[in-house]
Short mmCIF file of C-alpha atoms and ligand atoms in Angstrom, two decimals:
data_model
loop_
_atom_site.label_atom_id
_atom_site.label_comp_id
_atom_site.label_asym_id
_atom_site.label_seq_id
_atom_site.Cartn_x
_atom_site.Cartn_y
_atom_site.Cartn_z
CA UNK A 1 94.56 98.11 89.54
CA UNK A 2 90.68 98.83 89.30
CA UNK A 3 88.89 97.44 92.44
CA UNK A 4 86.81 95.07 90.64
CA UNK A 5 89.57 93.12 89.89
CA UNK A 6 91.48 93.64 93.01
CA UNK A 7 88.53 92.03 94.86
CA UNK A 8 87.64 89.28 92.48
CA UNK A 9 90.90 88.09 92.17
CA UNK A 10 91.02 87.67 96.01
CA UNK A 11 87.82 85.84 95.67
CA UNK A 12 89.13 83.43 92.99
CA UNK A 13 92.17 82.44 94.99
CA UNK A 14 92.85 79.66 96.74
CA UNK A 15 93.26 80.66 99.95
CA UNK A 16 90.90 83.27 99.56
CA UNK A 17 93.18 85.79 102.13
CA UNK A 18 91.25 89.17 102.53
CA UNK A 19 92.23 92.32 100.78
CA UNK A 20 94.18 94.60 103.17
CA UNK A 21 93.39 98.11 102.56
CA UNK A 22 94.42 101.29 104.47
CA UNK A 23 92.67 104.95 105.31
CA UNK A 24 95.00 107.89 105.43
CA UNK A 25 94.15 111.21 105.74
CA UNK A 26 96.24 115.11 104.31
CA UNK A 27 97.47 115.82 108.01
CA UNK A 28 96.09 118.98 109.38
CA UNK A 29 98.50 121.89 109.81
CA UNK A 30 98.15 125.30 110.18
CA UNK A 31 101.04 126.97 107.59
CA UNK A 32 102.71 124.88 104.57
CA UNK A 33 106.11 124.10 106.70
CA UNK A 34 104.10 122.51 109.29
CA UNK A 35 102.12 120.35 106.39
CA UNK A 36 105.57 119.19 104.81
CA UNK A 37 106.66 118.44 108.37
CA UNK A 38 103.52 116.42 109.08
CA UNK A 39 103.17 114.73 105.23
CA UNK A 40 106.92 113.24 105.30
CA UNK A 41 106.20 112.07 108.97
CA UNK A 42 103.44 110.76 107.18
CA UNK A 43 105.11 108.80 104.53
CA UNK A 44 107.60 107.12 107.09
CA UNK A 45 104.44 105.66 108.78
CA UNK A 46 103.88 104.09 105.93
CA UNK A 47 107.38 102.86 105.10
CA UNK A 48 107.10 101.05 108.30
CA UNK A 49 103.84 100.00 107.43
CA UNK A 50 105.04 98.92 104.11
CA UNK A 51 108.05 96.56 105.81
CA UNK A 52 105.58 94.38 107.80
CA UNK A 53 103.16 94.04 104.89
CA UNK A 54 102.36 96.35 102.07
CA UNK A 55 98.35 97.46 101.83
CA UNK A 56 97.38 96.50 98.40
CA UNK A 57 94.82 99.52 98.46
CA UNK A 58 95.82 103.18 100.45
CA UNK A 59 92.75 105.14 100.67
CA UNK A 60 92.95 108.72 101.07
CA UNK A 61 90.06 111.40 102.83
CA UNK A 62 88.60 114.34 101.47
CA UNK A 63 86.82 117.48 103.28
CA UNK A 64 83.80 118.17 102.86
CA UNK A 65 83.12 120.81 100.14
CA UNK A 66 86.79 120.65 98.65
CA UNK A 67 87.43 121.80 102.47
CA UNK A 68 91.28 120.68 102.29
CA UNK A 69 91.52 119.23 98.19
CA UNK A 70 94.68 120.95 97.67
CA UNK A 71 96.24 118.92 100.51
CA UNK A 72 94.44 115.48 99.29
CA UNK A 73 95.93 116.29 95.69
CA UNK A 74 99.76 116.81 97.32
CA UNK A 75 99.46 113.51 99.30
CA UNK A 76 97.89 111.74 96.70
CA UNK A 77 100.57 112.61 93.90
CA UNK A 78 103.87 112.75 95.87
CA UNK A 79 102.53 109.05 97.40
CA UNK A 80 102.19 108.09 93.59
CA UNK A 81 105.87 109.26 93.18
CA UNK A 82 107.31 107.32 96.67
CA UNK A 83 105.42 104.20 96.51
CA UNK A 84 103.80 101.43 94.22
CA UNK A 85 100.84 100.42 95.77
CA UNK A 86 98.42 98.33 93.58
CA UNK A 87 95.49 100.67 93.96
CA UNK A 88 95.09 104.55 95.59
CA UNK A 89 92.01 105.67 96.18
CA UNK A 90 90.86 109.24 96.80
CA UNK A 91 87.88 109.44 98.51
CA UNK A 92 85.66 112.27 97.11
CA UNK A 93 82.48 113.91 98.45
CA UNK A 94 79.82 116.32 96.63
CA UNK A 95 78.26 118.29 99.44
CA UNK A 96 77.95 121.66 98.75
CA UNK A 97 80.57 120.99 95.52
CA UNK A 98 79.40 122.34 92.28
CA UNK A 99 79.63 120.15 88.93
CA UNK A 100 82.18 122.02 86.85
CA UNK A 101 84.58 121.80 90.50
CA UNK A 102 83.84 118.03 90.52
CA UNK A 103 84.50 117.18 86.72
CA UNK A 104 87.72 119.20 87.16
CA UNK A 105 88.68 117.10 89.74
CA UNK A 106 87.91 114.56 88.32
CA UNK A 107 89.90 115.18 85.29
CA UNK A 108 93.19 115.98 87.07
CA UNK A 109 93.01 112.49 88.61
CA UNK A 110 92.73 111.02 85.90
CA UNK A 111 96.04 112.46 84.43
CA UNK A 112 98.14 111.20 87.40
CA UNK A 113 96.51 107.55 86.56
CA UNK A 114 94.17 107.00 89.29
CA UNK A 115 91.69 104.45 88.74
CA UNK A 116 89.52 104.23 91.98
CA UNK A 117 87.16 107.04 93.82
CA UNK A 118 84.98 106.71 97.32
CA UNK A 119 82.30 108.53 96.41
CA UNK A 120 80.64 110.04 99.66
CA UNK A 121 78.33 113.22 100.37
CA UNK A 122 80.66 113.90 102.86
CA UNK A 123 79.04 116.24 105.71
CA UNK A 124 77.89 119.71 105.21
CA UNK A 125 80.30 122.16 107.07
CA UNK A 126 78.91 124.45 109.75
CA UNK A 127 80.87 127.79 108.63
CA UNK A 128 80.33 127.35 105.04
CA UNK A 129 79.64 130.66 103.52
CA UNK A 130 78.08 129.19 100.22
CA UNK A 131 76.73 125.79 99.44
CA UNK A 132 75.73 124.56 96.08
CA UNK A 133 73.26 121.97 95.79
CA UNK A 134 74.26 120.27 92.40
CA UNK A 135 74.62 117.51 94.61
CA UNK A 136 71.97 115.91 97.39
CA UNK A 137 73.44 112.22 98.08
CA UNK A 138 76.33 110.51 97.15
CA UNK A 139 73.70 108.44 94.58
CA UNK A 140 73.75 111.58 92.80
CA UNK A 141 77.89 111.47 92.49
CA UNK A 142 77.99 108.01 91.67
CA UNK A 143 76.03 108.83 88.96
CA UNK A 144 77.76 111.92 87.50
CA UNK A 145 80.79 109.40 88.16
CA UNK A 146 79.73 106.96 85.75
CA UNK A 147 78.26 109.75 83.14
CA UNK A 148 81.81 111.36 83.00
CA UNK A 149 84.87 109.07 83.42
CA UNK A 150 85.48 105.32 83.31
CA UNK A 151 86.53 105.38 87.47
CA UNK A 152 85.57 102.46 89.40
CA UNK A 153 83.61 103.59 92.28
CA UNK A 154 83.14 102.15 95.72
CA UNK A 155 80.80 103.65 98.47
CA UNK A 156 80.36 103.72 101.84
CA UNK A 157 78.15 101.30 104.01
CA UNK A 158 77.27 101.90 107.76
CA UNK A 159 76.46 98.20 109.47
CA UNK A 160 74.61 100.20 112.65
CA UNK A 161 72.57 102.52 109.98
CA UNK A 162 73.54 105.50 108.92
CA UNK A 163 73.36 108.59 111.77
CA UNK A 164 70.80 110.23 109.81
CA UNK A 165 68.64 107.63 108.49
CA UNK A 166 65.71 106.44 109.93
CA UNK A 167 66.35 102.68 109.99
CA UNK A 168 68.85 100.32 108.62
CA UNK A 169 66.00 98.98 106.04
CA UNK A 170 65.71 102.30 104.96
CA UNK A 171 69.88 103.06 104.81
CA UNK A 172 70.51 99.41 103.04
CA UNK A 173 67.56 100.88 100.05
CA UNK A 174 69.25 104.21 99.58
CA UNK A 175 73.21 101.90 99.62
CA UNK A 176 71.31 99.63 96.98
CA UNK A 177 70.62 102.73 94.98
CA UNK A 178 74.40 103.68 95.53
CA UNK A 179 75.15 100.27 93.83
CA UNK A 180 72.89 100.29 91.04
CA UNK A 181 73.98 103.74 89.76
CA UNK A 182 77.59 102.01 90.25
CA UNK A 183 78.97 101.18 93.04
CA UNK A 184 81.14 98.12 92.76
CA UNK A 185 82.37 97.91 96.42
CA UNK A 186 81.02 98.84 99.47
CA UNK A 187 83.75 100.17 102.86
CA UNK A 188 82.10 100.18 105.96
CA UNK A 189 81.96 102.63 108.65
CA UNK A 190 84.35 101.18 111.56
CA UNK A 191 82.55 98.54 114.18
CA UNK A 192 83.24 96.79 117.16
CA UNK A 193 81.19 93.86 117.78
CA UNK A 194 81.25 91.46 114.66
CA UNK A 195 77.88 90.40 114.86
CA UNK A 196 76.66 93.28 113.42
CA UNK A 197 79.27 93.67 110.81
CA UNK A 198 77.09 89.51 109.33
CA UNK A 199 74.10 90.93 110.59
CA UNK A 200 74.17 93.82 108.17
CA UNK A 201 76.22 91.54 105.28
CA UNK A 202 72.45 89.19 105.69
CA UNK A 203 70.23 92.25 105.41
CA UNK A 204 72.68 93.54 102.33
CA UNK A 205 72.51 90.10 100.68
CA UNK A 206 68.31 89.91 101.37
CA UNK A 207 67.97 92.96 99.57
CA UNK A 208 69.81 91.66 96.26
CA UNK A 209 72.88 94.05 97.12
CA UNK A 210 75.45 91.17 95.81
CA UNK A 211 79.10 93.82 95.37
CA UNK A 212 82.25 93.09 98.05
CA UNK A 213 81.69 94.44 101.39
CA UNK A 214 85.13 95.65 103.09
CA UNK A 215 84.83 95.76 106.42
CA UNK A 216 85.98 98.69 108.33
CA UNK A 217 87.89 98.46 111.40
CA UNK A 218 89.39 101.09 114.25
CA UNK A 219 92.37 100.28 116.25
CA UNK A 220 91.83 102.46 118.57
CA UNK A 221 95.32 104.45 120.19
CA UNK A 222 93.34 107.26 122.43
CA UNK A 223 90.08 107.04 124.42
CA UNK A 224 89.36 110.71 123.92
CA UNK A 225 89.51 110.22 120.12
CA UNK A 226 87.75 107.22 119.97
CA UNK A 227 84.97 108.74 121.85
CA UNK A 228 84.71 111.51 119.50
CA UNK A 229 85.04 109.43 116.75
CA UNK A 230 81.69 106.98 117.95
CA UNK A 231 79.60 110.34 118.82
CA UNK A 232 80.59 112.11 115.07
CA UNK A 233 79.64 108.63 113.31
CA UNK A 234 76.78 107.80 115.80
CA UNK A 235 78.25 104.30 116.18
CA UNK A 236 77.02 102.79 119.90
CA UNK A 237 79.45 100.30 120.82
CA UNK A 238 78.24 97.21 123.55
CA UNK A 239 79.26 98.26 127.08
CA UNK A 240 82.08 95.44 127.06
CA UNK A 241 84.19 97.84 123.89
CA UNK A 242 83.38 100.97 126.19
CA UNK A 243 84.24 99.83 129.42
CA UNK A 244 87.19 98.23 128.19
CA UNK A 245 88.51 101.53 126.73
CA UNK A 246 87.10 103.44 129.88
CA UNK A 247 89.42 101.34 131.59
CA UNK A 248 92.95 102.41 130.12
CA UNK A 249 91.70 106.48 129.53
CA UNK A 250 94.91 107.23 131.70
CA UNK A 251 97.37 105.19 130.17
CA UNK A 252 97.94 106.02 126.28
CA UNK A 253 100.18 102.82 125.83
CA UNK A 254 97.52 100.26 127.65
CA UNK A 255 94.89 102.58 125.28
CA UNK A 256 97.03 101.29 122.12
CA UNK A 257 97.28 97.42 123.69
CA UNK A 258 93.65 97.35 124.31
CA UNK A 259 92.80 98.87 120.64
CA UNK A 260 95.99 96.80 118.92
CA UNK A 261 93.79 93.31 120.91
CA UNK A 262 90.32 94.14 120.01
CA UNK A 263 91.09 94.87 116.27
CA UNK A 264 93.06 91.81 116.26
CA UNK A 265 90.09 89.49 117.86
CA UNK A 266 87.62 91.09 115.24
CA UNK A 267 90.40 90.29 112.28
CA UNK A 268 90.74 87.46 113.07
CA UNK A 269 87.17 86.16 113.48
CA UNK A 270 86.04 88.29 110.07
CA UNK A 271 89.21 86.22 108.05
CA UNK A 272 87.37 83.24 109.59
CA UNK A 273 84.14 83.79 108.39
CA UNK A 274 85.09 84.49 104.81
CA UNK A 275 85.48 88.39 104.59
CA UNK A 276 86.19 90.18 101.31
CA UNK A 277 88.46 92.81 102.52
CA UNK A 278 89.86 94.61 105.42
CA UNK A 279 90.56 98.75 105.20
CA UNK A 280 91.94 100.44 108.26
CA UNK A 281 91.40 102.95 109.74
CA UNK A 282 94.87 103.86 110.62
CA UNK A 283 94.69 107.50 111.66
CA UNK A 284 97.76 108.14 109.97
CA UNK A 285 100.23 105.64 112.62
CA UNK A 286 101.62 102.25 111.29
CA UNK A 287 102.19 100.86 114.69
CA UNK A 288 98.60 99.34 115.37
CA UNK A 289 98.02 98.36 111.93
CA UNK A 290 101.28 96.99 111.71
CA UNK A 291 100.68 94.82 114.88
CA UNK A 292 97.56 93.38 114.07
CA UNK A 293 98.60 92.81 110.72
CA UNK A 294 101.02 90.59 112.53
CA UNK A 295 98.70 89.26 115.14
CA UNK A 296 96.68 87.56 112.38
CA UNK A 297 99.28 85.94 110.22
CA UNK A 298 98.75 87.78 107.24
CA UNK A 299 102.98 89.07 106.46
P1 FAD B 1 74.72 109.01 101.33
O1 FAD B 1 74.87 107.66 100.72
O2 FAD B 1 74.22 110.10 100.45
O3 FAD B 1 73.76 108.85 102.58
C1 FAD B 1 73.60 109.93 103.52
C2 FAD B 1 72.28 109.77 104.23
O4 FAD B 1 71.21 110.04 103.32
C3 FAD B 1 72.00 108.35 104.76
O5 FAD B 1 71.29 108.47 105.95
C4 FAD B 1 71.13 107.72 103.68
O6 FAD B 1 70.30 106.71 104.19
C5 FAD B 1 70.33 108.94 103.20
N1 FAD B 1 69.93 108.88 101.79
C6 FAD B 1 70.67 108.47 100.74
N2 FAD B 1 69.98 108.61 99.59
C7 FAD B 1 68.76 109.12 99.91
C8 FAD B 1 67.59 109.47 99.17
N3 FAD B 1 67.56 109.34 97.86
N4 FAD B 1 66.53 109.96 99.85
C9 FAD B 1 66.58 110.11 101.20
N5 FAD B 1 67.65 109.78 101.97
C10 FAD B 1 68.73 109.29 101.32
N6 FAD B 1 83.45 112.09 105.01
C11 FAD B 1 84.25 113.07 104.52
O7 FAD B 1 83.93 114.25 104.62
N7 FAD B 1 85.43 112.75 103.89
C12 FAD B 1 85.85 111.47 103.73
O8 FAD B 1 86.91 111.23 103.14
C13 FAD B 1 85.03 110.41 104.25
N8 FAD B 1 85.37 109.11 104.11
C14 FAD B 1 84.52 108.12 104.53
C15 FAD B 1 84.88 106.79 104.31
C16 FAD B 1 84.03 105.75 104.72
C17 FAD B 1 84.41 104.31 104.45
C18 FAD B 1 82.82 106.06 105.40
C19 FAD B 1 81.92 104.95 105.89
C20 FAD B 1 82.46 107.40 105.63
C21 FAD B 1 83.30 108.43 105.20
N9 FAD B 1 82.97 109.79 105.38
C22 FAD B 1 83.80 110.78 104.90
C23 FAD B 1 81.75 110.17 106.11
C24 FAD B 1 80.54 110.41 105.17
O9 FAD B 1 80.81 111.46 104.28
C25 FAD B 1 79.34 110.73 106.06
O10 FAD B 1 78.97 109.60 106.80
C26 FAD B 1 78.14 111.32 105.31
O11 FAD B 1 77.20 111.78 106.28
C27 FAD B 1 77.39 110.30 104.45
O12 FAD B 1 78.06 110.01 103.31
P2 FAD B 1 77.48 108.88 102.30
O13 FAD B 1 78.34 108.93 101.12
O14 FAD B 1 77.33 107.59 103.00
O15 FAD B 1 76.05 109.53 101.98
#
């Protein structure tokens, strides 16, 4: 199913219940056994997943510069064999990526029936030995997108600005550009405090930007990776979300309770308030998405 429709039919309905999407990721392994190992632990998570209540979009990552696209491609067409999910969609990003790689790409996608593409810069790698610069901001593969194939495109939206850019005025101009070359729904970056999930939705909406906002959210299961994760995305959570993860940093299962409660708090106030869609962030476990999922009445 094309996202368009996927999000206007949730609009049209009558009870208007948000989209639930899902992020996975090709698990990182350091010989092929190890990735088979990883990929069918993988797929059980999402069985499990799948039993409480099946995402009607799995989203899947990409590295930057075609870093790990062999994996992406294995995940995304054995999880088109195992599973019938309404809507997969690889996320793709052009940094450093030359044209005739991307439209190739492109094209094998397209054979295994996907529909849907992220479209994202991505970041550029440190070690990178050569970088092409077909490509300067995911505007630019939105674009090529459009020129080349009939794929519905979303992009990504950052409601605390993006790291790099100068203000959030500034960000919300470049993610209206995004949209005009194409973009027909925006995923956020992960956030903690609602407020400036509508916050950003206002400044999106006083700019004329009028496409689906999903919101993006983190349940977080370990306070060393969620603090890595807020310092590589630049996100600055309020000193309540830190402190209350700062709290559990010995205890892995209170770190899992205390991510599995705020995620559920923020559902459930978002589903309130009218949200289009929800995409987790699931780093690859069921279990929290599962029990928020549950927490909110949604199976
Ligand atoms: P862009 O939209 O190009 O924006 C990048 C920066 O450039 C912003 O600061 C923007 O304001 C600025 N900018 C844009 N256009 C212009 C212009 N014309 N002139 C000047 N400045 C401009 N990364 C991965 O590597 N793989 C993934 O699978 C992945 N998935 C993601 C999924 C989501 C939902 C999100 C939110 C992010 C994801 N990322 C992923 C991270 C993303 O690649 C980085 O945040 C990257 O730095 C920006 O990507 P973008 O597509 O938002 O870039």
């Amino acid at each position: 199913m094309k996202l368009s429709e996927l999000y206007t039919k949730n609009l049209n309905s009558a009870d208007k219940k948000p989209v639930i999407s899902i992020e996975i990721f090709p698990p990182k392994a350091v010989d092929d056994n190890e990735f088979s190992l990883k990929k069918e632990q993988l797929f059980c998570e999402l069985a499990a997943l799948n039993k409480i209540l099946k995402p009607s979009l799995v989203s899947i990552t990409y590295g930057a510069a075609g870093s790990n696209s062999e994996k992406s491609d294995e995940i995304i067409r054995n999880m088109l064999e195992k599973f019938d999910y309404s809507a997969i969609m690889p996320h793709f990003t052009c940094v450093c990526s030359k044209k005739r790689f991307i439209e190739e790409y492109l094209n094998a996608l397209k054979t295994y029936g996907i529909e849907n593409i992220l479209a994202l810069k991505g970041d550029e790698p440190e070690d990178i030995k050569v970088c092409y610069r077909d490509f300067h901001y995911a505007s630019d593969l939105v674009e090529f997108i459009k020129s080349k194939t009939d794929f519905e495109i979303a992009v990504a939206g950052y409601p605390e600005g993006h790291i790099a850019a100068n203000s959030i005025e500034e960000d919300i101009k470049h993610l209206k550009n995004k949209v005009q070359k194409g973009g027909s729904v925006i995923f956020t970056q992960f956030f903690f405090e609602n407020d400036k999930f509508y916050r950003y939705l206002e400044l999106l909406e006083k700019n004329g930007v009028k496409t689906p906002v999903v919101a993006g959210l983190l349940p977080v299961i370990s306070y060393q990776g969620f603090l890595k994760m807020i310092k590589l995305s630049g996100i600055k959570p309020s000193s309540k979300v830190l402190n209350l993860f700062e709290k559990y940093q010995d205890s892995k299962e209170d770190t899992i309770k205390a991510g599995i409660e705020q995620a559920s708090i923020q559902a459930d106030d978002l589903i309130r308030n009218g949200v289009s869609g929800l995409h987790f962030y699931t780093l690859n476990k069921a279990r929290s998405t599962a029990e928020v999922l549950k927490n909110i009445c949604l199976c």
